XYZ file of C-alpha atoms in Angstrom:
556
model
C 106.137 92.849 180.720
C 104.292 95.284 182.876
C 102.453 94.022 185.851
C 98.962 94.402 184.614
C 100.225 91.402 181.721
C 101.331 89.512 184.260
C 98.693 89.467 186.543
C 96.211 88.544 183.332
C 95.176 85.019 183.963
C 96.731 82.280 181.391
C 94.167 80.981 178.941
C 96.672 79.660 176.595
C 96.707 76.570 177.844
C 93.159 76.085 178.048
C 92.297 77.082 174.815
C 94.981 75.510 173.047
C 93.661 72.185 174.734
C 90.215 73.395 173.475
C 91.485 74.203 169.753
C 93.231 70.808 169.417
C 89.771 68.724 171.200
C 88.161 68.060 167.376
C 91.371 66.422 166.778
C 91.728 64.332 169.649
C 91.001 60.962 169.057
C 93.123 60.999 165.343
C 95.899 62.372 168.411
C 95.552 59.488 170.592
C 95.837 56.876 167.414
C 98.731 58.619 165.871
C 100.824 58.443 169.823
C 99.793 54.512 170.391
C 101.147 53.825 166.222
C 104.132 55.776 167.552
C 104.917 54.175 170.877
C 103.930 51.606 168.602
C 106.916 52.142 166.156
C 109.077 53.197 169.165
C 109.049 49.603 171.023
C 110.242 47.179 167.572
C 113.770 49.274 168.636
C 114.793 46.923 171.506
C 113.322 43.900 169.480
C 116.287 45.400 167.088
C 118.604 45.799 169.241
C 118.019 42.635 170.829
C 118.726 41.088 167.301
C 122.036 42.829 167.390
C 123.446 42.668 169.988
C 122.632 38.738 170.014
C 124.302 38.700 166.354
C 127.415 39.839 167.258
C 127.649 38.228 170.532
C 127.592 34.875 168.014
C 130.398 36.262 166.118
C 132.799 36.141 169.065
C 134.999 32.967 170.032
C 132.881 30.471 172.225
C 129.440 32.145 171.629
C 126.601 31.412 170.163
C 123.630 33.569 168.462
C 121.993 34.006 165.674
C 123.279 33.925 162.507
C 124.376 36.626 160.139
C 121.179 36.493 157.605
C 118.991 35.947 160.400
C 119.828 38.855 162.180
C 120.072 41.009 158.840
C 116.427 39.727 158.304
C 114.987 40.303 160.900
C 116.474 43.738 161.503
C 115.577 44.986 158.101
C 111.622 43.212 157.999
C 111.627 45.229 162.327
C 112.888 48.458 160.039
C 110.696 48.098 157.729
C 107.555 47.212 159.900
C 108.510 50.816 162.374
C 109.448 53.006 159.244
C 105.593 51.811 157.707
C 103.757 52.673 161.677
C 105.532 55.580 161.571
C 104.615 56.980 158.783
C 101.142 55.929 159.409
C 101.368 57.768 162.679
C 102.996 61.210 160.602
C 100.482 60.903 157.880
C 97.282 60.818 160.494
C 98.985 63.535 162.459
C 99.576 65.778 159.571
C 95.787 65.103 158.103
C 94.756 66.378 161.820
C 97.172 69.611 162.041
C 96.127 70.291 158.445
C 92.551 70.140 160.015
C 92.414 71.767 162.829
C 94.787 74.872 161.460
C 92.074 74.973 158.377
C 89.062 75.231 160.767
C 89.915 77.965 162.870
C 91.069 79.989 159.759
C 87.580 79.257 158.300
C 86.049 80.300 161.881
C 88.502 83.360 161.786
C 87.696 84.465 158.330
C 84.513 83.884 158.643
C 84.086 86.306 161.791
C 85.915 88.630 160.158
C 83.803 88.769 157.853
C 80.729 89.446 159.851
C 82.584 92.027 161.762
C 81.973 95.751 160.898
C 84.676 96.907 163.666
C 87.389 95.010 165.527
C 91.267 94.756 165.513
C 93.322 95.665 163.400
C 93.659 94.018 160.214
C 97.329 93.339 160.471
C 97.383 91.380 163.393
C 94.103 89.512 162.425
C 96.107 88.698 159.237
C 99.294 87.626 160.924
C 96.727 85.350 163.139
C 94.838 84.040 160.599
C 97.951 83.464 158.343
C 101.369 82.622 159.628
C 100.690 82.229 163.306
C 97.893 79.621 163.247
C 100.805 77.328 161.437
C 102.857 76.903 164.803
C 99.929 74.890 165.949
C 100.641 72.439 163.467
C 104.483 71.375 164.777
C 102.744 71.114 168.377
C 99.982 68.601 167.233
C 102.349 66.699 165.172
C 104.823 66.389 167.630
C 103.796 67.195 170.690
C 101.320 64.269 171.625
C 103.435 61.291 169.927
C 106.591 63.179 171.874
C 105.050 62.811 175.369
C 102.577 59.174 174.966
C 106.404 57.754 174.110
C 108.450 59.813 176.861
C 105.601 57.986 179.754
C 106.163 54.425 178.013
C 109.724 54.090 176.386
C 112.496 55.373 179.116
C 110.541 53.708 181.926
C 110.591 50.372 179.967
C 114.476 50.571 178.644
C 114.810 51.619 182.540
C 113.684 48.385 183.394
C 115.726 46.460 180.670
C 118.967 48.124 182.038
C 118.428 47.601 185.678
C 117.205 43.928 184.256
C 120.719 43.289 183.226
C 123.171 45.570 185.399
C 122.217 47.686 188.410
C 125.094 50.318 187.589
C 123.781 50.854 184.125
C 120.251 51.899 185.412
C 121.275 53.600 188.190
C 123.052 56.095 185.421
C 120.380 56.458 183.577
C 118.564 57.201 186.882
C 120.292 59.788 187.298
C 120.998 61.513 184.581
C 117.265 61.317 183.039
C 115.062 63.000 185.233
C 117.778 66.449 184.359
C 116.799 66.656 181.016
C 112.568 66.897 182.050
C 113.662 69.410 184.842
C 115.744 71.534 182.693
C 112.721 71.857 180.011
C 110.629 72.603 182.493
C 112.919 75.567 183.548
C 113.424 76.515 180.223
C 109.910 75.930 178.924
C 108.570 78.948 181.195
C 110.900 81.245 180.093
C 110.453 80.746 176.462
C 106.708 80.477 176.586
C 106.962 84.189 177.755
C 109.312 85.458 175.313
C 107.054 83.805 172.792
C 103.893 85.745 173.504
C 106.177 88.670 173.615
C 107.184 87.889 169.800
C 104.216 86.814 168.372
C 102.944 89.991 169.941
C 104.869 91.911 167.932
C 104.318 90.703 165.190
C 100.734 91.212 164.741
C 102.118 94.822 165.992
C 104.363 95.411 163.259
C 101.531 93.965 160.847
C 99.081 96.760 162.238
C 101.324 99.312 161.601
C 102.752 98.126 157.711
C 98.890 98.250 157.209
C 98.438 101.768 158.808
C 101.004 103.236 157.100
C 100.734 101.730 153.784
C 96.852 103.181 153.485
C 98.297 106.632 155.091
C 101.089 106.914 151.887
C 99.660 109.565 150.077
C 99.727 111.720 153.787
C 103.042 110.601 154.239
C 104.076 112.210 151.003
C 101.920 115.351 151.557
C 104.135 115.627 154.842
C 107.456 114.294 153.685
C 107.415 112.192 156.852
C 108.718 109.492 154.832
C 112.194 109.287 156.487
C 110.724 109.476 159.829
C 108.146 106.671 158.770
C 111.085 104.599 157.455
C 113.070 104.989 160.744
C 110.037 104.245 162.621
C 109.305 100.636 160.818
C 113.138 100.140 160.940
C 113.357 100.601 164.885
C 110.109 98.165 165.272
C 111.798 95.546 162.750
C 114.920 95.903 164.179
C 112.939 95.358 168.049
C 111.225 91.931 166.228
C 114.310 90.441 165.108
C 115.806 90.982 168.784
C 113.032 88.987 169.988
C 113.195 86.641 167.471
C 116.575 86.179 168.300
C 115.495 85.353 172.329
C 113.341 83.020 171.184
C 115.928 81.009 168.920
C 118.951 81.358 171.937
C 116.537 79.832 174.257
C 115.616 77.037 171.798
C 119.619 76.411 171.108
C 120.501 77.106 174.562
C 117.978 74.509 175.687
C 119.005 72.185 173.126
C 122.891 72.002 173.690
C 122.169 71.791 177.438
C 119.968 68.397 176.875
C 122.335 67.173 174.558
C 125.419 67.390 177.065
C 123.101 65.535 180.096
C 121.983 62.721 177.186
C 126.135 62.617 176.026
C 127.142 62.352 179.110
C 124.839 59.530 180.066
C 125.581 57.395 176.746
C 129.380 57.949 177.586
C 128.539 56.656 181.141
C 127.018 53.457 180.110
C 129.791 53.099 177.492
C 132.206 53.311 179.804
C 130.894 51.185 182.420
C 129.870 48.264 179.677
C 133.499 48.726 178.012
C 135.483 48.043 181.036
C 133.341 45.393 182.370
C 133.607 43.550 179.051
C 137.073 44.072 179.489
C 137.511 42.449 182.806
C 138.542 45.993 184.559
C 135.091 46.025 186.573
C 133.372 43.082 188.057
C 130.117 45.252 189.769
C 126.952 46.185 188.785
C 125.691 43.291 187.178
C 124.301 41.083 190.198
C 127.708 39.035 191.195
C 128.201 37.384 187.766
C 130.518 39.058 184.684
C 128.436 41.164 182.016
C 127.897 38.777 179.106
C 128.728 40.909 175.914
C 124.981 40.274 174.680
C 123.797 42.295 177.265
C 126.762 44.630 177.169
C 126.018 45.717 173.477
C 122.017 45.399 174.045
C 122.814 48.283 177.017
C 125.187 50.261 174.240
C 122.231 50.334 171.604
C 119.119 50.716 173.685
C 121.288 54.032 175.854
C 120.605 56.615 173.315
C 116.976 55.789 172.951
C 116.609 55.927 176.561
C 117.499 59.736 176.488
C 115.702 60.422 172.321
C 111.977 60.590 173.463
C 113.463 62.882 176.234
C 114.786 64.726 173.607
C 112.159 64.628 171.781
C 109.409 66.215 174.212
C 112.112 68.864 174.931
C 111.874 70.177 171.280
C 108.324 69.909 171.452
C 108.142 72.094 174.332
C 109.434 74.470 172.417
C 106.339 73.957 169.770
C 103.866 73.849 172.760
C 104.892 77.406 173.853
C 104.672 78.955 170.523
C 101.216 76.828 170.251
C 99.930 78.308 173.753
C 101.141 81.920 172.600
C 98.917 81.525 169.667
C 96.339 80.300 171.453
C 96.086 83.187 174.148
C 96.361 85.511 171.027
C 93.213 83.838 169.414
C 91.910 83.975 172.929
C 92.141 87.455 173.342
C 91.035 88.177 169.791
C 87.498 86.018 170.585
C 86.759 88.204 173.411
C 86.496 91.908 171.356
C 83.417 92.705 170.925
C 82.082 93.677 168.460
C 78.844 95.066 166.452
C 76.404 91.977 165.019
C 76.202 91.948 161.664
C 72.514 90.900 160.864
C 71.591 88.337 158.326
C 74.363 86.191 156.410
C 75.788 89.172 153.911
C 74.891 86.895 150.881
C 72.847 88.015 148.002
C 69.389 87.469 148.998
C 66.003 88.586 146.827
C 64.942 92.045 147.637
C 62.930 93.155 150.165
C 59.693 93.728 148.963
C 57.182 97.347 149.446
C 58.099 100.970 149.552
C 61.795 101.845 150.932
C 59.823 103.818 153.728
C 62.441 103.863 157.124
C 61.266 104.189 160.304
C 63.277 104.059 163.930
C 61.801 103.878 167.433
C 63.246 103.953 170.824
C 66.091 103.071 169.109
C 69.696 102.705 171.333
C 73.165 101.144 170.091
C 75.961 100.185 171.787
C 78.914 101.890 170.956
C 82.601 99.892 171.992
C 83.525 100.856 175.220
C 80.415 100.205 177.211
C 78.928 103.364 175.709
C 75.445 103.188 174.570
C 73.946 105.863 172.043
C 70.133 106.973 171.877
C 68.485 108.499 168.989
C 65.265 110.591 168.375
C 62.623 108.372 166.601
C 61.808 109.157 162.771
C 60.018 108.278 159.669
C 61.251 108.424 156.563
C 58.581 107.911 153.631
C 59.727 106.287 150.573
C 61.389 108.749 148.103
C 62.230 111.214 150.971
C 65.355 112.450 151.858
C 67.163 113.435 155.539
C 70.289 114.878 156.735
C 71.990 113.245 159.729
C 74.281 116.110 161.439
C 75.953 117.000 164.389
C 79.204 117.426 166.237
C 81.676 114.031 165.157
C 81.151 110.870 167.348
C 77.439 111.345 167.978
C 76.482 108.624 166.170
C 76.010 109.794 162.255
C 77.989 106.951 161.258
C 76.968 104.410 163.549
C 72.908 105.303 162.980
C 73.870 104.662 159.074
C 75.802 101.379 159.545
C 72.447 100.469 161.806
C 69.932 101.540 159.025
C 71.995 98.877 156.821
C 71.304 96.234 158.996
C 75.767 96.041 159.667
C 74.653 97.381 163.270
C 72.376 95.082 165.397
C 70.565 97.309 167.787
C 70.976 97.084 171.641
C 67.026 98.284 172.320
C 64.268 99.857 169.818
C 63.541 99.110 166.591
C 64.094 99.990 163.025
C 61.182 99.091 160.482
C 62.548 98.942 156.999
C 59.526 98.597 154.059
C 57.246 98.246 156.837
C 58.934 94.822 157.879
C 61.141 94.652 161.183
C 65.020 94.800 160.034
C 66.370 91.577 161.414
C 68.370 88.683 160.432
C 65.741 87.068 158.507
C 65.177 90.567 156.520
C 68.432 92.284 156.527
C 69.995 90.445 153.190
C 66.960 91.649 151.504
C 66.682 95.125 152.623
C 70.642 95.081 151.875
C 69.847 94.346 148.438
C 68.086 97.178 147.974
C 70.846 99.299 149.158
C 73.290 101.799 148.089
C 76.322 102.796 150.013
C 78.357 105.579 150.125
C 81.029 105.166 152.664
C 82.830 108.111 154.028
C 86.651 106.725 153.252
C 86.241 105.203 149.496
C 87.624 101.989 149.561
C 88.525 100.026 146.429
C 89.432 96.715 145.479
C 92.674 95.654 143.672
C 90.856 94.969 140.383
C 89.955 97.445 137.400
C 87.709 100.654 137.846
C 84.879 98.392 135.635
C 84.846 95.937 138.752
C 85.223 98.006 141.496
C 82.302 99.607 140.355
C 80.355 96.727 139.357
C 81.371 94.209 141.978
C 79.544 91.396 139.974
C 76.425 93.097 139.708
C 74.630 93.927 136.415
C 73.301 97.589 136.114
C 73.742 100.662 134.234
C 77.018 102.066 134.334
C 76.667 104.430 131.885
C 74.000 106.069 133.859
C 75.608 105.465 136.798
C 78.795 107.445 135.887
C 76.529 110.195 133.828
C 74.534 110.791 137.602
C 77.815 110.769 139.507
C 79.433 113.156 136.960
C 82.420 110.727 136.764
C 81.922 109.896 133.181
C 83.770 112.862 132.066
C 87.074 111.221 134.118
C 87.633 108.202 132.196
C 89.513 109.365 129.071
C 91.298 110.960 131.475
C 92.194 107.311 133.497
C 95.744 105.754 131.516
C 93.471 102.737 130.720
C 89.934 103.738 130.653
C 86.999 101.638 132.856
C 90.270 99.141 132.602
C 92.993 100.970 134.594
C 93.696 99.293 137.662
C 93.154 100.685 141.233
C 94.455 99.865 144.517
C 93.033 99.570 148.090
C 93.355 103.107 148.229
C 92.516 104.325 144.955
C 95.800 104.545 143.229
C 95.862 107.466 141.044
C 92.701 108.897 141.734
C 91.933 112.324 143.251
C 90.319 112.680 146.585
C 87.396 113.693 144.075
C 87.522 111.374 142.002
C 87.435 108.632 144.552
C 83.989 110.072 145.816
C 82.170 110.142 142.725
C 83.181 106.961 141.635
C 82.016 105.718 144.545
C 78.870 107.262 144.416
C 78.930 106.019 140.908
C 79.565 102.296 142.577
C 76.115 103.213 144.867
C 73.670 103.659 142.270
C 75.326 101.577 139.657
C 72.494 98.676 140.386
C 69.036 100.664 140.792
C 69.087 101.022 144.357
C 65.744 101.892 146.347
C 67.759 103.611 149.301
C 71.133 105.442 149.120
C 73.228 106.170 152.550
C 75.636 108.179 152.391
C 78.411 109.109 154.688
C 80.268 112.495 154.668
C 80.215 112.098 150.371
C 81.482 115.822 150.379
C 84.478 115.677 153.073
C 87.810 117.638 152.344
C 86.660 117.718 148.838
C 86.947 121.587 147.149
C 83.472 123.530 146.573
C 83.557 122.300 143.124
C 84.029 118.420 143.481
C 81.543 118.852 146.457
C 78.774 120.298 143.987
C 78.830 118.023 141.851
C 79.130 115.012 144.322
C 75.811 116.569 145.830
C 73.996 117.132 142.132
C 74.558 113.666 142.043
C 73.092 112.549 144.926
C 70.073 115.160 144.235
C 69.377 113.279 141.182
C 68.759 110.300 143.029
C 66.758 111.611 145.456
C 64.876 113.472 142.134
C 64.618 110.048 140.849
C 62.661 108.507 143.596
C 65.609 107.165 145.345
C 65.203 107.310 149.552
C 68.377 109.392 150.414
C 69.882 109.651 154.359
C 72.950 111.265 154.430
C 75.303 111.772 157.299
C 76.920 115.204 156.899
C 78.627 117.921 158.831
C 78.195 120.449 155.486
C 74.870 122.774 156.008
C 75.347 122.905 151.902
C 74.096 119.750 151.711
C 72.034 119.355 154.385
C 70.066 122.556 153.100
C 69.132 120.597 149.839
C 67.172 117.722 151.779
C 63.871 117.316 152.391
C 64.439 116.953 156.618
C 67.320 117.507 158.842
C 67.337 115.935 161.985
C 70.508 117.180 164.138
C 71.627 115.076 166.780
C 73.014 115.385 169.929
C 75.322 113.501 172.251
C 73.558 111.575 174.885
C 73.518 107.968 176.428
């Protein structure tokens, strides 16, 4: 970890604390039913030890049924608070986890740039689970490590002053050494997680980059590539679990070693070889066997908390990841993206004084314009001036940082931006499909005219070409589909529903003069038709054919 990582200031903690707060009062019930649970052991052990104290010549106790009795009704009465306690704390893990993947998804979804979707993914799926271990563990863990060892402390010093002062000693090692242990695998936690989302980017990357891969038989290199990285993750991964074992055999020697202590001591003394430790008088074997029984549970919520440390630092790791993911920016989205009732008047576009932000800090101006309805303008210029970004603004995906843009001679806002969406076409400049059938990636839902739709994108001469027709299946990337293809589909996708306003971004990039032509006819059409038409272009073909060109230029 470089220094720049560890100098960052620790939010984990903090927003873990913060992610958990809807569930805390269902937390604090489920610890008190636990410590609950936890304290009808001595009452147990109490029963047994007095039970077979009775069985021995010249004592007394309890008898046989009455101890089995009341042992099994003091089971039966902890196993019923305990799973009480389990079933509130799963109900709140199952809670909180299913909020924050609601808020996540639901950011997501209003984001139109961001992280990558890998590691959003691998947040939003598998890593937002570790918090559940830590809030059903965690809590109950510690409310019974501050109440139950301090109490079976007292019970041991109670009856023999030797017996406590082992457990004396030997507890307060097992809190250290987590401690210890706990920073070092709270590191090598982020460090894995990390990666993860990492690897995620990159499956994601190169999985939409597989017909390029093929182009440049790089797939050998690509393969060695993802089989380095895995190889790096299941190193970590590794860390991780010899710190959790390593941790875990270490606590287990302190606790055996204490439980042998005590069974020592309370052997001999019952055996007459020691006469100390238990306030000048002999240890009765009541007490001796009460001592044997309640030992182990002395050390068990120690125990306990120690493997829940363990849950904790995968819970913070997750937590500084979501941290760190709530602080990228990232363009408003305006309105709610739902179907909303069109925007009513002509699809006239107008911009003034307009300036967006860009990521980075960077801010981009743009000469004002007016658009009247049925008109159609070029966007060009060198790449990154802002073709892209102006377009993504005009559909109300952009929310902008000073000016105005007056869509239909209403203000484009959040109140106006579902209904000046729905009278929208879009045309983006990588065609992106869904995995579903060429029918519903072109219709997504939507009723409309498809056979006009693919006649005005002169795609309708591809289908009997497709294996299945309007039925064959496509992938994210358009499996089976030409670069060509891909476009005019699209475009077929952009008129399919009557749209007022088509924007289109770069529809004739790295296609052959052919394809390109007949992408652009289609589009001409539109504009022919009465359709509003803004295009974003770097190909003077195309920007020759519309009505205005406005070329802009990079400044801040």
């Amino acid at each position: 970890m470089d220094r720049k990582t560890r100098s960052k200031p620790d939010t984990g903690e903090a927003t873990l604390d913060l992610l958990v707060r809807p569930a805390r009062m269902h937390l604090r019930r489920a610890a008190a039913l636990s410590v609950i649970a936890a304290l009808l052991w001595p009452l147990q052990a109490a029963l047994v030890a007095l039970g077979i104290a009775g069985l021995l010549p010249g004592m007394t106790g309890p008898g046989p049924l009455a101890v089995a009795g009341g042992f099994v009704a003091l089971g039966l009465l902890r196993a019923g608070i305990a799973s009480l306690s389990e079933a509130i704390l799963f109900d709140a893990a199952t809670g909180v986890v299913r909020q924050i993947r609601a808020g996540i998804v639901a950011r997501e979804a209003q984001r139109t740039t961001g992280p990558g979707g890998g590691a959003v993914a691998a947040l939003a799926g598998e890593k937002l689970d570790l918090l559940a271990p830590y809030i059903t563990r965690y809590a109950p863990a510690r409310a019974r490590v501050l109440l139950l060892p301090p109490l079976i402390l007292a019970l041991a010093f109670w009856f023999s002053w030797a017996a406590g002062l082992v457990l004396l000693i030997t507890g307060p090692l097992i809190p250290l050494f987590m401690a210890l242990v706990g920073m070092a695998a709270k590191e090598i936690s982020q460090r894995q997680l990390a990666e993860i989302g990492t690897l995620n980017d990159l499956l994601v990357e190169r999985l939409s980059s597989l017909v390029d891969i093929r182009l440049l038989d790089a797939g050998g290199a690509v393969t060695d590539d993802l089989a380095v990285r895995a190889e790096n993750l299941r190193a970590r991964t590794m860390a991780v679990l010899r710190v959790a074992f390593l941790s875990s055999t270490v606590l287990e020697l302190f606790s055996a070693i204490g439980v042998a202590m005590v069974a020592v001591y309370v052997g001999f003394s019952l055996l007459g070889a020691l006469s100390w430790g238990s306030y000048g008088m002999p240890l009765a074997p009541a007490a001796g066997i009460f001592l044997l029984l309640l030992a182990p549970d002395f050390y068990q919520p120690l125990r306990d908390l120690s493997s829940a440390w363990h849950d904790k630092a995968a819970a913070s790791a997750v937590a500084q990841e979501y941290a760190d993911w709530t602080k990228v920016e990232s363009p408003e989205l305006l309105g709610v993206g739902a179907q909303a009732q069109k925007l009513q008047g002509p699809a006239e576009i107008a911009i003034k004084g307009l300036c967006l932000a860009q990521p980075g800090g960077r801010s981009i101006r743009y000469p004002d314009f007016t658009l009247q309805a049925g008109g159609s303008l070029a966007l060009t210029g060198p790449s990154g001036v802002g073709k892209t970004t102006l377009l993504r603004a005009l559909a109300g995906l952009v929310k902008a940082k000073e000016g105005q843009i007056t869509v239909a001679g209403t203000a484009l806002d959040a109140e106006s931006a579902d209904g000046w969406r729905a009278r929208l076409g879009w045309m983006p400049q990588s065609p992106h499909f869904l995995g579903a059938s060429l029918w519903q990636n072109i219709a997504l839902g939507r009723s409309g005219d498809l056979a006009g739709a693919l006649a005005l994108a002169q795609a309708d001469e591809l289908i009997p070409g497709l294996p299945h027709g309007l039925q064959t299946r496509l992938g994210e990337t358009g499996n089976g589909l030409s670069g060509g293809e891909a476009r005019r589909f699209t475009l077929a996708r952009a008129v399919f529903a009557g749209p007022d306003v088509v924007l289109a971004d770069e529809p004739t990039a790295d296609l052959d003069a052919e394809t390109a032509s007949a992408v652009t006819d289609g589009l001409m059409a539109l504009a022919k038709a009465g359709c509003t038409l803004i295009v974003a272009t770097h190909d003077p073909a195309v920007a020759a054919r519309m009505d205005r060109v406005i070329a802009l230029e990079s400044r801040s």
